[in-house]
Amino acid sequence: MPIDATQPYDDQNIFAKILRGDIPSKKVFEDEFALAFHDINPQAPHHILVIPKGPYVSWDDFSAKASDAEIAGFVRAVGHVAREAGLVKPGYRLLANTGTNAHQEVPHLHVHIFAGRQLGPMLSR
Ligand code: 5GP
């Protein structure tokens, strides 16, 4: 079910559990600000999720409330993960679904990194 991006943070969400180490993930990167891991249901040959360590529901919540250091750290982490995976030259796509119409399903901000094939048009028509 898509979530409402204005809802309060729920620390029982699946990515909060991954951050706490309560459930496993295939980690590709971690630093003070971000964790990156493989999506459990990949939609492209490379499908990595990058999440901030702080408790932010969505891009809206994060962009409004995170500190400058958290925002800079997170954005740099997304770029670093894609670069380290060798995705800059072939190209990659970032996606941050936010709220109901975008079909955001997990109420902890996550940026999808898709790559590894021609990704086609930006949205289905
Ligand atoms: P959203 O629709 O919220 O933008 O995307 C949520 C993503 O999280 C989906 O691509 C889904 O496959 C992924 N996902 C959901 N549960 C898990 C999980 O437990 N582990 C991992 N690694 N990915 C998950």
Tab-separated table of C-alpha atoms and ligand atoms in Angstrom:
chain	number	residue	atom	x	y	z
A	1	MET	CA	0.000	0.000	0.000
A	2	PRO	CA	1.376	3.440	-0.861
A	3	ILE	CA	2.082	5.597	2.162
A	4	ASP	CA	1.104	9.169	2.951
A	5	ALA	CA	4.326	11.206	2.879
A	6	THR	CA	3.007	13.469	5.647
A	7	GLN	CA	2.602	10.658	8.190
A	8	PRO	CA	4.792	10.624	11.319
A	9	TYR	CA	7.925	8.470	11.259
A	10	ASP	CA	7.249	4.831	12.184
A	11	ASP	CA	10.368	3.209	13.636
A	12	GLN	CA	8.952	-0.248	12.872
A	13	ASN	CA	9.263	0.268	9.094
A	14	ILE	CA	11.357	-2.286	7.225
A	15	PHE	CA	14.259	0.081	6.493
A	16	ALA	CA	14.443	1.164	10.140
A	17	LYS	CA	14.819	-2.548	10.959
A	18	ILE	CA	17.572	-2.892	8.340
A	19	LEU	CA	19.349	0.162	9.813
A	20	ARG	CA	19.202	-1.374	13.297
A	21	GLY	CA	20.467	-4.683	11.950
A	22	ASP	CA	17.236	-6.427	13.033
A	23	ILE	CA	16.838	-7.843	9.533
A	24	PRO	CA	19.585	-8.539	7.003
A	25	SER	CA	20.380	-6.655	3.806
A	26	LYS	CA	22.993	-6.990	1.084
A	27	LYS	CA	24.996	-3.917	2.036
A	28	VAL	CA	27.062	-2.094	-0.563
A	29	PHE	CA	28.069	1.029	1.382
A	30	GLU	CA	27.724	2.593	4.807
A	31	ASP	CA	29.001	5.762	6.428
A	32	GLU	CA	27.878	8.177	9.132
A	33	PHE	CA	24.992	9.516	7.033
A	34	ALA	CA	23.777	6.751	4.746
A	35	LEU	CA	23.356	3.041	4.129
A	36	ALA	CA	23.146	1.510	0.645
A	37	PHE	CA	21.960	-2.022	-0.098
A	38	HIS	CA	20.551	-4.079	-2.955
A	39	ASP	CA	16.805	-3.941	-3.530
A	40	ILE	CA	15.173	-7.266	-2.641
A	41	ASN	CA	13.148	-7.216	-5.886
A	42	PRO	CA	15.471	-5.668	-8.493
A	43	GLN	CA	13.881	-3.863	-11.444
A	44	ALA	CA	17.179	-3.502	-13.354
A	45	PRO	CA	20.564	-5.294	-13.393
A	46	HIS	CA	21.738	-2.732	-10.847
A	47	HIS	CA	19.050	-1.706	-8.349
A	48	ILE	CA	20.498	-0.202	-5.208
A	49	LEU	CA	18.644	1.653	-2.464
A	50	VAL	CA	20.345	4.458	-0.547
A	51	ILE	CA	18.771	5.589	2.716
A	52	PRO	CA	19.711	8.283	5.201
A	53	LYS	CA	20.496	7.113	8.730
A	54	GLY	CA	18.139	9.667	10.271
A	55	PRO	CA	14.411	9.028	10.789
A	56	TYR	CA	12.917	10.708	7.725
A	57	VAL	CA	9.682	9.473	6.155
A	58	SER	CA	10.212	10.866	2.686
A	59	TRP	CA	12.085	13.262	0.454
A	60	ASP	CA	9.683	15.951	1.677
A	61	ASP	CA	10.436	15.273	5.353
A	62	PHE	CA	14.193	15.039	4.726
A	63	SER	CA	14.495	18.166	2.594
A	64	ALA	CA	12.495	20.165	5.160
A	65	LYS	CA	14.005	18.875	8.419
A	66	ALA	CA	17.431	17.291	7.910
A	67	SER	CA	20.543	19.276	8.801
A	68	ASP	CA	22.815	20.637	6.090
A	69	ALA	CA	25.399	18.007	7.086
A	70	GLU	CA	22.854	15.169	6.745
A	71	ILE	CA	21.710	16.445	3.349
A	72	ALA	CA	25.244	16.884	2.052
A	73	GLY	CA	26.300	13.510	3.445
A	74	PHE	CA	23.340	11.719	1.899
A	75	VAL	CA	23.678	13.330	-1.536
A	76	ARG	CA	27.397	12.566	-1.579
A	77	ALA	CA	26.703	8.965	-0.558
A	78	VAL	CA	24.280	8.472	-3.478
A	79	GLY	CA	26.873	9.810	-5.915
A	80	HIS	CA	29.645	7.750	-4.336
A	81	VAL	CA	27.680	4.492	-4.525
A	82	ALA	CA	26.862	4.990	-8.220
A	83	ARG	CA	30.444	6.007	-9.004
A	84	GLU	CA	31.943	3.035	-7.137
A	85	ALA	CA	29.579	0.677	-8.977
A	86	GLY	CA	30.921	2.008	-12.297
A	87	LEU	CA	27.603	3.465	-13.336
A	88	VAL	CA	28.606	6.979	-14.363
A	89	LYS	CA	29.857	6.159	-17.855
A	90	PRO	CA	26.976	3.848	-18.869
A	91	GLY	CA	24.488	6.051	-17.043
A	92	TYR	CA	22.005	5.558	-14.247
A	93	ARG	CA	18.657	6.788	-13.008
A	94	LEU	CA	17.709	8.070	-9.550
A	95	LEU	CA	14.181	7.835	-8.199
A	96	ALA	CA	12.706	8.907	-4.884
A	97	ASN	CA	9.023	8.027	-4.738
A	98	THR	CA	7.249	10.414	-2.398
A	99	GLY	CA	3.770	9.643	-1.118
A	100	THR	CA	0.626	8.153	-2.525
A	101	ASN	CA	0.624	9.043	-6.218
A	102	ALA	CA	4.270	8.025	-6.551
A	103	HIS	CA	3.541	4.653	-4.875
A	104	GLN	CA	6.037	5.088	-2.074
A	105	GLU	CA	5.734	1.856	-0.107
A	106	VAL	CA	8.356	2.092	2.631
A	107	PRO	CA	8.005	5.118	4.960
A	108	HIS	CA	11.742	5.806	5.293
A	109	LEU	CA	13.319	7.974	2.590
A	110	HIS	CA	15.090	5.913	-0.038
A	111	VAL	CA	16.652	6.822	-3.351
A	112	HIS	CA	16.612	4.059	-5.950
A	113	ILE	CA	19.639	3.754	-8.241
A	114	PHE	CA	18.751	1.905	-11.448
A	115	ALA	CA	21.315	0.962	-14.099
A	116	GLY	CA	22.734	-1.786	-16.264
A	117	ARG	CA	20.398	-1.614	-19.259
A	118	GLN	CA	18.550	0.896	-21.395
A	119	LEU	CA	16.045	2.227	-18.895
A	120	GLY	CA	13.547	3.515	-21.425
A	121	PRO	CA	11.264	6.504	-21.070
A	122	MET	CA	11.109	8.232	-17.726
A	123	LEU	CA	7.476	7.298	-17.030
A	124	SER	CA	5.067	4.796	-18.531
A	125	ARG	CA	2.680	6.611	-20.859
B	1	5GP	P1	9.141	2.395	-3.031
B	1	5GP	O1	7.963	1.892	-3.825
B	1	5GP	O2	8.759	2.685	-1.599
B	1	5GP	O3	9.832	3.539	-3.706
B	1	5GP	O4	10.205	1.220	-3.049
B	1	5GP	C1	10.393	0.332	-1.988
B	1	5GP	C2	11.446	-0.660	-2.438
B	1	5GP	O5	11.904	-1.374	-1.318
B	1	5GP	C3	10.948	-1.698	-3.459
B	1	5GP	O6	11.741	-1.619	-4.633
B	1	5GP	C4	11.121	-3.024	-2.725
B	1	5GP	O7	11.507	-4.082	-3.575
B	1	5GP	C5	12.168	-2.689	-1.679
B	1	5GP	N1	12.076	-3.488	-0.468
B	1	5GP	C6	10.958	-3.721	0.271
B	1	5GP	N2	11.242	-4.471	1.338
B	1	5GP	C7	12.581	-4.715	1.282
B	1	5GP	C8	13.464	-5.447	2.131
B	1	5GP	O8	13.095	-6.024	3.149
B	1	5GP	N3	14.772	-5.472	1.760
B	1	5GP	C9	15.231	-4.847	0.636
B	1	5GP	N4	16.527	-4.933	0.376
B	1	5GP	N5	14.416	-4.140	-0.179
B	1	5GP	C10	13.099	-4.092	0.146
